[in-house]
Amino acid sequence: MTQPKARWLEITAIVVVIAAVVRGLTVEADVTQGDVQRIMYVHVPAAWLAFLAFGVTVVGSVAWLRTRRRTWDRLAAASAEIGVVFTGLAILAGMIWARPVWGQFWTWEPRLVTTALLFFVYLGYLALRRAVLDPEQRARRAAIMGIVAFIQIPIVYQSVNWWRSLHQTSSRNSIDGPLRLTLWLAVLAFTFAYAVMLSRRLELARLEDELEQARLAGTPDVAGAAITAPTLEGVTRG
Amino acid sequence: MPFWAQVREIARKDLVIEIRTAEVLLMTVPFAAAALVLIPFAIGTDAPLLAELGPGLFWIVVLLFGVLVILRKSAVDEGPQQDLVRLLGIDPAARFTGSTVATSLLVLLFEVALLPILIALYNPDLGGWWWMAAVLPLVAAGLGLLGSLTGGVTASLGTRTSLTPLLIVPLALPLLVGATQAVESLQLGRSILPWLVLLAAVDLALAVSGVLAARPLEEVTT
């Protein structure tokens, strides 16, 4: 059942997202790029959310290593899953924007390549989690990987400054007036959406853990239970 | 036993096993050399083009085939070996450092073995290549550290051979960038110091992460 706090968070998120969508679709178009520029209201917040989500994964990983509390592991995992979704969305939105503006979906420029690799780093993190069945072992391995993986974030962020590239350095400084306000509203909307998704995913992870523990606490199978005697017309031969 | 003596013994153990099996020298190096021979058939045998692409291809081959060095048999301690190391009271940080030193030395050997093959086949511009004496060890150390970290988190998993490359290759981006940009700077006559600093900084960050994560990594295999 959804708690009142979570309910209020969801209602606020819906309101802010609707406001951002309406604002994003109705604000004046960019003078040079036209309507294509509106994709930035998805691309930039998605990229920001990816950074935030992976930052939360590091916090969860460090906290798990210090406290060994399952809540932190669930937080790290949930945030990484959402981060991967937002990284994929940022790449996709960027590609859709690049086609009319740069003339092609993909160019070999540092921000794109480093973001794509960031996507693979965290796919690897999620693959690692799936590969380990024991919850304690999974949390331990994932916590180490969650911390090491974060090394990629400053590289993605700084890539446009370190290497000459087509990608603009920072969207905050390249637009102003109503467009800038719209971008900030979109960032706020995405942040609320992230908070709601994280809250829901954490609840789901908690229920998954409870189910797993209930299964483990059940009557253990006797030796050889996996091998059942052949049956004939529903009758077990004993 | 002092910390560095433990490190030396662990590294020596890994290297002795490797000398006995010669997995890197007799299997991985020829495999990577075969790739360097095959690549021109895919991209064209235009000599100036190959001379230009050669250094970049070298680093790609080092990165991708270097994963095989990291995944070699001698890098994996079986249950009884792990138990013995624990019973001997070896510090987890010394164990991590020792296995990293061994892997880094083997990656360096792998790089050094491939370099003359690259020069012979691709004929790249060799101006200022003595700087490679600094670049090769830094890349080898970075790959060794990444290998020990990711190898630690995937230890004893059934999917280790598939999962470890997926974890290493994207994370090796700063090493690849540092190495390729250093070579490009040499060819353009610019300073390569910023790229050496980048490689050293990445190695340092990985080394600190590895030493801090050594105990949890030890518990992974408990």
Coordinates of C-alpha atoms in Angstrom, one line a residue:
Chain A
M1 CA 0.0 0.0 0.0
T2 CA 1.3 3.5 -0.9
Q3 CA 2.2 5.6 2.2
P4 CA 0.9 9.2 2.4
K5 CA 4.3 10.7 1.9
A6 CA 4.9 8.6 -1.2
R7 CA 1.4 9.5 -2.4
W8 CA 2.2 13.2 -2.1
L9 CA 5.5 12.7 -3.9
E10 CA 3.7 11.0 -6.8
I11 CA 1.0 13.7 -7.0
T12 CA 3.7 16.5 -7.0
A13 CA 5.7 14.6 -9.6
I14 CA 2.6 14.3 -11.9
V15 CA 1.9 18.0 -11.5
V16 CA 5.5 19.1 -12.2
V17 CA 5.8 16.6 -15.2
I18 CA 2.5 17.9 -16.7
A19 CA 3.7 21.5 -16.2
A20 CA 7.1 20.7 -17.8
V21 CA 5.5 19.0 -20.8
V22 CA 3.0 21.9 -21.4
R23 CA 5.8 24.4 -21.0
G24 CA 8.2 22.5 -23.2
L25 CA 5.6 22.2 -26.0
T26 CA 4.4 25.8 -25.8
V27 CA 7.5 27.9 -25.1
E28 CA 8.8 29.8 -28.1
A29 CA 11.0 27.8 -30.5
D30 CA 14.7 28.4 -30.6
V31 CA 15.7 31.0 -33.2
T32 CA 18.3 28.9 -35.0
Q33 CA 17.2 25.3 -34.4
G34 CA 13.5 25.7 -34.4
D35 CA 11.3 23.0 -32.8
V36 CA 14.1 20.4 -32.9
Q37 CA 15.6 22.2 -29.9
R38 CA 12.7 21.1 -27.7
I39 CA 14.4 17.6 -27.6
M40 CA 16.9 19.3 -25.3
Y41 CA 14.1 19.4 -22.6
V42 CA 14.4 15.6 -22.6
H43 CA 18.0 15.0 -23.4
V44 CA 19.6 17.3 -20.8
P45 CA 17.5 16.3 -17.8
A46 CA 17.9 12.6 -18.7
A47 CA 21.7 13.0 -18.8
W48 CA 21.5 14.9 -15.4
L49 CA 19.3 12.2 -13.9
A50 CA 21.8 9.5 -15.1
F51 CA 24.6 11.2 -13.2
L52 CA 22.4 11.7 -10.1
A53 CA 21.2 8.0 -10.2
F54 CA 24.8 6.7 -10.5
G55 CA 25.9 9.1 -7.8
V56 CA 23.2 7.6 -5.5
T57 CA 24.4 4.1 -6.5
V58 CA 27.9 5.0 -5.1
V59 CA 26.3 6.4 -1.9
G60 CA 24.4 3.1 -1.5
S61 CA 27.5 1.0 -2.3
V62 CA 29.7 2.8 0.2
A63 CA 27.0 2.8 2.9
W64 CA 26.4 -1.0 2.4
L65 CA 30.1 -1.7 2.8
R66 CA 30.1 0.4 6.0
T67 CA 26.8 -0.9 7.6
R68 CA 26.0 -4.1 5.7
R69 CA 22.3 -3.1 5.8
R70 CA 20.2 -4.5 2.9
T71 CA 18.4 -1.2 2.4
W72 CA 21.6 0.4 1.1
D73 CA 22.1 -2.4 -1.4
R74 CA 18.6 -2.1 -2.6
L75 CA 19.1 1.7 -3.0
A76 CA 22.3 1.2 -5.1
A77 CA 20.6 -1.4 -7.3
A78 CA 17.4 0.5 -7.8
S79 CA 19.2 3.7 -8.7
A80 CA 21.5 1.9 -11.1
E81 CA 18.6 0.4 -13.0
I82 CA 16.9 3.8 -13.3
G83 CA 20.3 5.4 -14.2
V84 CA 20.7 2.9 -17.1
V85 CA 17.2 3.8 -18.4
F86 CA 17.9 7.5 -18.2
T87 CA 21.3 7.1 -19.9
G88 CA 19.6 5.2 -22.7
L89 CA 17.0 7.9 -23.0
A90 CA 19.7 10.6 -23.1
I91 CA 21.6 8.8 -25.9
L92 CA 18.3 8.2 -27.8
A93 CA 17.1 11.8 -27.5
G94 CA 20.6 13.0 -28.5
M95 CA 20.6 10.9 -31.6
I96 CA 17.1 12.1 -32.6
W97 CA 18.3 15.7 -32.1
A98 CA 21.6 15.1 -34.0
R99 CA 20.0 13.8 -37.2
P100 CA 18.5 17.1 -38.3
V101 CA 21.1 19.4 -36.7
W102 CA 24.4 17.5 -37.4
G103 CA 23.1 15.5 -40.4
Q104 CA 23.6 12.1 -38.8
F105 CA 22.4 10.1 -35.8
W106 CA 25.9 9.3 -34.5
T107 CA 29.2 11.1 -34.6
W108 CA 32.4 9.9 -33.0
E109 CA 32.6 12.8 -30.6
P110 CA 33.8 12.4 -27.0
R111 CA 30.6 13.0 -25.1
L112 CA 28.6 10.5 -27.2
V113 CA 31.2 7.8 -27.0
T114 CA 31.9 8.2 -23.3
T115 CA 28.1 8.3 -22.5
A116 CA 27.7 5.1 -24.6
L117 CA 30.5 3.5 -22.6
L118 CA 28.9 4.7 -19.3
F119 CA 25.8 2.8 -20.4
F120 CA 27.8 -0.4 -20.9
V121 CA 29.6 0.0 -17.6
Y122 CA 26.3 0.0 -15.7
L123 CA 24.8 -2.7 -17.9
G124 CA 27.8 -4.7 -16.7
Y125 CA 27.0 -3.7 -13.1
L126 CA 23.4 -5.0 -13.5
A127 CA 24.7 -8.2 -15.2
L128 CA 27.0 -8.8 -12.3
R129 CA 24.0 -8.5 -9.9
R130 CA 22.0 -11.0 -11.9
A131 CA 24.9 -13.4 -12.0
V132 CA 25.1 -13.8 -8.2
L133 CA 22.2 -15.6 -6.4
D134 CA 23.3 -15.2 -2.8
P135 CA 22.1 -11.8 -1.5
E136 CA 25.1 -11.1 0.7
Q137 CA 27.6 -12.0 -2.0
R138 CA 25.6 -10.1 -4.6
A139 CA 25.6 -7.0 -2.4
R140 CA 29.4 -7.2 -1.6
R141 CA 30.5 -7.7 -5.3
A142 CA 28.0 -5.1 -6.5
A143 CA 29.1 -2.5 -3.9
I144 CA 32.7 -2.7 -5.0
M145 CA 31.7 -2.5 -8.7
G146 CA 29.3 0.4 -8.0
I147 CA 32.2 2.4 -6.5
V148 CA 34.7 1.5 -9.3
A149 CA 32.2 2.2 -12.0
F150 CA 31.7 5.8 -10.8
I151 CA 35.2 6.6 -12.2
Q152 CA 33.5 7.0 -15.6
I153 CA 31.2 9.9 -14.5
P154 CA 33.8 12.7 -14.3
I155 CA 35.3 11.6 -17.6
V156 CA 31.9 11.8 -19.3
Y157 CA 31.2 15.2 -17.7
Q158 CA 34.6 16.6 -18.6
S159 CA 34.9 15.0 -22.1
V160 CA 33.5 18.1 -23.9
N161 CA 36.1 20.3 -22.1
W162 CA 39.1 17.9 -22.4
W163 CA 38.6 17.2 -26.2
R164 CA 37.6 19.5 -29.0
S165 CA 34.1 18.3 -30.0
L166 CA 30.9 19.2 -31.7
H167 CA 29.0 18.9 -28.4
Q168 CA 28.3 22.1 -26.6
T169 CA 30.1 22.5 -23.3
S170 CA 27.2 23.2 -21.0
S171 CA 23.5 23.8 -21.8
R172 CA 23.1 26.0 -18.7
N173 CA 25.3 28.7 -20.3
S174 CA 24.3 28.3 -23.9
I175 CA 20.6 29.3 -23.5
D176 CA 18.8 32.0 -21.6
G177 CA 15.5 33.6 -21.0
P178 CA 12.3 31.4 -21.3
L179 CA 14.2 28.5 -22.8
R180 CA 16.5 28.4 -19.8
L181 CA 13.5 28.5 -17.4
T182 CA 11.9 25.6 -19.4
L183 CA 15.0 23.6 -19.2
W184 CA 15.2 24.0 -15.4
L185 CA 11.5 23.0 -15.1
A186 CA 12.2 19.9 -17.2
V187 CA 15.2 19.1 -14.9
L188 CA 12.9 19.4 -11.9
A189 CA 10.2 17.3 -13.5
F190 CA 12.7 14.5 -14.3
T191 CA 14.1 14.7 -10.8
F192 CA 10.6 14.2 -9.3
A193 CA 10.0 11.3 -11.7
Y194 CA 13.3 9.8 -10.6
A195 CA 12.3 10.1 -6.9
V196 CA 9.0 8.4 -7.6
M197 CA 10.5 5.6 -9.7
L198 CA 13.2 5.0 -7.0
S199 CA 10.6 4.9 -4.3
R200 CA 8.5 2.4 -6.2
R201 CA 11.5 0.3 -7.1
L202 CA 12.7 0.2 -3.5
E203 CA 9.3 -1.0 -2.4
L204 CA 9.3 -3.7 -5.0
A205 CA 12.9 -4.7 -4.0
R206 CA 11.8 -4.9 -0.4
L207 CA 8.9 -7.2 -1.3
E208 CA 11.2 -9.3 -3.5
D209 CA 13.5 -9.7 -0.5
E210 CA 10.7 -10.7 1.8
L211 CA 9.4 -13.3 -0.7
E212 CA 12.9 -14.7 -1.0
Q213 CA 13.3 -14.9 2.7
A214 CA 9.9 -16.6 3.1
R215 CA 10.9 -19.2 0.5
L216 CA 14.1 -19.9 2.3
A217 CA 12.3 -20.2 5.6
G218 CA 9.8 -22.7 4.2
T219 CA 10.1 -26.5 4.7
P220 CA 13.4 -27.6 3.1
D221 CA 13.2 -30.4 0.5
V222 CA 14.3 -33.8 1.6
A223 CA 17.4 -35.2 -0.2
G224 CA 16.4 -36.5 -3.6
A225 CA 13.2 -34.5 -3.8
A226 CA 14.3 -33.1 -7.1
I227 CA 14.1 -36.6 -8.6
T228 CA 10.5 -37.6 -8.9
A229 CA 9.3 -41.0 -9.7
P230 CA 7.7 -41.5 -13.1
T231 CA 4.0 -40.9 -13.1
L232 CA 1.2 -42.7 -15.0
E233 CA -2.1 -41.0 -15.5
G234 CA -1.5 -38.7 -12.6
V235 CA -0.6 -41.5 -10.2
T236 CA 2.8 -41.4 -8.6
R237 CA 4.4 -44.8 -8.4
G238 CA 5.8 -45.1 -4.9
Chain B
M1 CA 56.1 -11.3 7.2
P2 CA 56.3 -7.6 6.2
F3 CA 53.7 -6.2 3.8
W4 CA 56.0 -5.9 0.8
A5 CA 57.5 -9.3 1.3
Q6 CA 53.9 -10.7 1.2
V7 CA 53.3 -8.7 -2.0
R8 CA 56.5 -10.2 -3.5
E9 CA 55.6 -13.7 -2.6
I10 CA 52.1 -13.5 -4.1
A11 CA 53.4 -11.9 -7.3
R12 CA 56.1 -14.6 -7.5
K13 CA 53.6 -17.4 -7.1
D14 CA 51.4 -16.0 -9.9
L15 CA 54.4 -15.5 -12.2
V16 CA 55.8 -19.0 -11.5
I17 CA 52.5 -20.5 -12.4
E18 CA 52.5 -18.4 -15.6
I19 CA 56.1 -19.4 -16.5
R20 CA 55.0 -23.1 -16.1
T21 CA 52.0 -22.8 -18.4
A22 CA 53.3 -19.9 -20.6
E23 CA 49.7 -19.1 -21.4
V24 CA 50.4 -15.4 -22.2
L25 CA 53.5 -15.9 -24.3
L26 CA 52.6 -19.0 -26.2
M27 CA 48.8 -18.4 -26.6
T28 CA 47.7 -14.9 -26.1
V29 CA 50.6 -13.1 -27.9
P30 CA 50.3 -15.2 -31.1
F31 CA 46.5 -14.8 -31.0
A32 CA 46.8 -11.0 -30.8
A33 CA 49.6 -11.1 -33.5
A34 CA 47.2 -13.0 -35.7
A35 CA 44.6 -10.2 -35.2
L36 CA 47.2 -7.6 -36.2
V37 CA 47.8 -9.6 -39.4
L38 CA 44.1 -10.0 -40.1
I39 CA 43.0 -6.4 -39.6
P40 CA 44.5 -5.0 -42.9
F41 CA 42.4 -7.5 -44.8
A42 CA 39.3 -6.0 -43.3
I43 CA 40.2 -2.3 -43.6
G44 CA 42.4 -2.4 -46.7
T45 CA 46.1 -2.9 -47.3
D46 CA 46.9 0.7 -48.2
A47 CA 50.3 1.2 -46.6
P48 CA 50.0 5.0 -45.6
L49 CA 46.6 4.3 -44.1
L50 CA 47.9 1.4 -42.1
A51 CA 50.9 3.4 -40.9
E52 CA 48.4 6.1 -39.7
L53 CA 46.0 3.6 -38.0
G54 CA 48.7 1.3 -36.6
P55 CA 49.2 2.9 -33.2
G56 CA 45.5 3.1 -32.5
L57 CA 45.0 -0.5 -33.6
F58 CA 47.9 -1.5 -31.3
W59 CA 46.1 -0.1 -28.3
I60 CA 42.8 -1.6 -29.2
V61 CA 44.5 -5.0 -29.5
V62 CA 46.3 -4.5 -26.2
L63 CA 43.0 -3.6 -24.5
L64 CA 40.8 -6.4 -26.0
F65 CA 43.4 -9.2 -25.9
G66 CA 44.9 -7.9 -22.6
V67 CA 41.6 -9.1 -21.1
L68 CA 42.7 -12.6 -22.0
V69 CA 45.9 -12.0 -20.0
I70 CA 43.7 -10.9 -17.1
L71 CA 41.5 -14.0 -17.4
R72 CA 44.5 -16.4 -17.6
K73 CA 44.4 -19.6 -15.6
S74 CA 47.2 -18.5 -13.2
A75 CA 45.2 -15.5 -12.1
V76 CA 42.5 -17.7 -10.6
D77 CA 43.1 -19.2 -7.1
E78 CA 41.2 -22.4 -6.5
G79 CA 39.5 -23.1 -3.1
P80 CA 42.5 -24.8 -1.4
Q81 CA 44.9 -22.1 -2.6
Q82 CA 42.6 -19.4 -1.2
D83 CA 42.3 -21.3 2.1
L84 CA 46.1 -21.7 2.3
V85 CA 46.7 -18.0 1.7
R86 CA 44.2 -17.1 4.4
L87 CA 45.7 -19.5 6.9
L88 CA 49.1 -18.0 6.3
G89 CA 47.7 -14.7 7.4
I90 CA 48.4 -12.8 4.2
D91 CA 47.0 -9.3 4.3
P92 CA 44.1 -8.9 1.7
A93 CA 45.7 -5.6 0.5
A94 CA 49.1 -7.5 0.0
R95 CA 47.2 -10.2 -1.9
F96 CA 45.5 -7.7 -4.1
T97 CA 48.8 -5.8 -4.7
G98 CA 50.7 -8.9 -5.4
S99 CA 48.3 -10.3 -8.0
T100 CA 48.1 -6.8 -9.5
V101 CA 51.9 -6.6 -9.9
A102 CA 52.0 -10.0 -11.5
T103 CA 49.1 -9.2 -14.0
S104 CA 50.6 -5.8 -14.8
L105 CA 54.0 -7.3 -15.5
L106 CA 52.4 -9.9 -17.8
V107 CA 50.4 -7.2 -19.6
L108 CA 53.6 -5.2 -20.0
L109 CA 55.3 -8.3 -21.4
F110 CA 52.3 -8.7 -23.8
E111 CA 52.7 -5.1 -25.0
V112 CA 56.4 -5.4 -25.5
A113 CA 56.0 -8.6 -27.4
L114 CA 53.4 -7.0 -29.7
L115 CA 55.2 -3.8 -30.4
P116 CA 57.8 -5.1 -32.8
I117 CA 55.1 -7.0 -34.6
L118 CA 53.1 -3.8 -35.0
I119 CA 56.2 -1.9 -36.2
A120 CA 57.1 -4.6 -38.7
L121 CA 53.6 -4.9 -40.1
Y122 CA 52.3 -1.4 -40.1
N123 CA 55.4 0.7 -40.3
P124 CA 54.2 3.6 -38.1
D125 CA 56.0 6.9 -37.6
L126 CA 58.5 6.2 -34.8
G127 CA 59.4 9.8 -33.9
G128 CA 59.6 10.2 -30.1
W129 CA 58.6 6.6 -29.5
W130 CA 61.0 6.3 -26.6
W131 CA 58.2 7.9 -24.6
M132 CA 56.5 4.6 -24.9
A133 CA 58.8 3.5 -22.1
A134 CA 56.6 5.6 -19.9
V135 CA 53.2 4.9 -21.6
L136 CA 53.4 1.1 -21.7
P137 CA 54.0 0.5 -18.0
L138 CA 51.2 3.0 -17.0
V139 CA 48.7 1.3 -19.3
A140 CA 49.8 -2.1 -18.1
A141 CA 49.4 -1.1 -14.5
G142 CA 46.0 0.3 -15.2
L143 CA 44.8 -2.9 -16.9
G144 CA 46.4 -4.9 -14.1
L145 CA 44.5 -3.0 -11.5
L146 CA 41.2 -3.1 -13.4
G147 CA 41.8 -6.8 -13.9
S148 CA 42.4 -7.5 -10.2
L149 CA 39.3 -5.4 -9.2
T150 CA 36.9 -6.9 -11.7
G151 CA 38.4 -10.3 -11.5
G152 CA 37.8 -10.1 -7.7
V153 CA 34.1 -9.2 -8.0
T154 CA 33.5 -12.0 -10.6
A155 CA 35.6 -14.6 -8.8
S156 CA 34.0 -18.1 -8.8
L157 CA 31.1 -17.0 -10.9
G158 CA 30.0 -19.3 -13.8
T159 CA 29.8 -16.3 -16.1
R160 CA 33.2 -15.0 -15.2
T161 CA 34.7 -15.3 -18.7
S162 CA 31.8 -13.3 -20.2
L163 CA 31.2 -10.9 -17.4
T164 CA 34.8 -9.8 -16.7
P165 CA 35.4 -8.4 -20.3
L166 CA 32.1 -6.5 -20.1
L167 CA 33.2 -4.9 -16.9
I168 CA 36.8 -4.1 -17.9
V169 CA 36.5 -2.8 -21.5
P170 CA 34.2 0.2 -20.9
L171 CA 36.1 1.1 -17.7
A172 CA 39.4 1.0 -19.6
L173 CA 38.3 4.1 -21.6
P174 CA 40.6 6.5 -19.7
L175 CA 43.6 4.2 -20.3
L176 CA 42.8 3.9 -24.0
V177 CA 42.3 7.7 -24.3
G178 CA 45.5 8.5 -22.4
A179 CA 47.6 6.0 -24.5
T180 CA 46.2 7.0 -27.9
Q181 CA 46.3 10.7 -27.2
A182 CA 49.9 10.4 -26.0
V183 CA 51.0 8.7 -29.2
E184 CA 49.0 11.3 -31.3
S185 CA 50.7 14.2 -29.4
L186 CA 54.1 12.6 -30.1
Q187 CA 53.3 12.5 -33.8
L188 CA 52.2 16.1 -33.7
G189 CA 55.2 17.2 -31.7
R190 CA 53.2 18.3 -28.7
S191 CA 53.8 17.6 -25.0
I192 CA 52.5 14.2 -23.8
L193 CA 52.8 15.2 -20.2
P194 CA 49.0 15.8 -19.7
W195 CA 48.2 12.3 -21.0
L196 CA 50.9 10.7 -18.8
V197 CA 49.3 12.6 -15.8
L198 CA 45.9 11.3 -16.8
L199 CA 47.2 7.7 -17.0
A200 CA 49.0 8.1 -13.6
A201 CA 45.9 9.6 -12.0
V202 CA 43.7 6.8 -13.2
D203 CA 46.2 4.2 -12.0
L204 CA 46.3 6.0 -8.6
A205 CA 42.5 6.1 -8.3
L206 CA 42.3 2.4 -9.2
A207 CA 45.1 1.5 -6.8
V208 CA 43.4 3.3 -3.9
S209 CA 40.0 1.8 -4.7
G210 CA 41.7 -1.7 -4.9
V211 CA 43.5 -1.4 -1.6
L212 CA 40.3 -0.1 0.1
A213 CA 38.2 -2.8 -1.5
A214 CA 40.8 -5.6 -0.8
R215 CA 39.0 -6.9 2.4
P216 CA 35.5 -7.0 0.9
L217 CA 37.1 -8.7 -2.2
E218 CA 38.7 -11.3 0.1
E219 CA 35.2 -11.9 1.6
V220 CA 33.8 -12.5 -1.9
T221 CA 35.6 -15.8 -2.1
T222 CA 35.1 -16.8 1.5

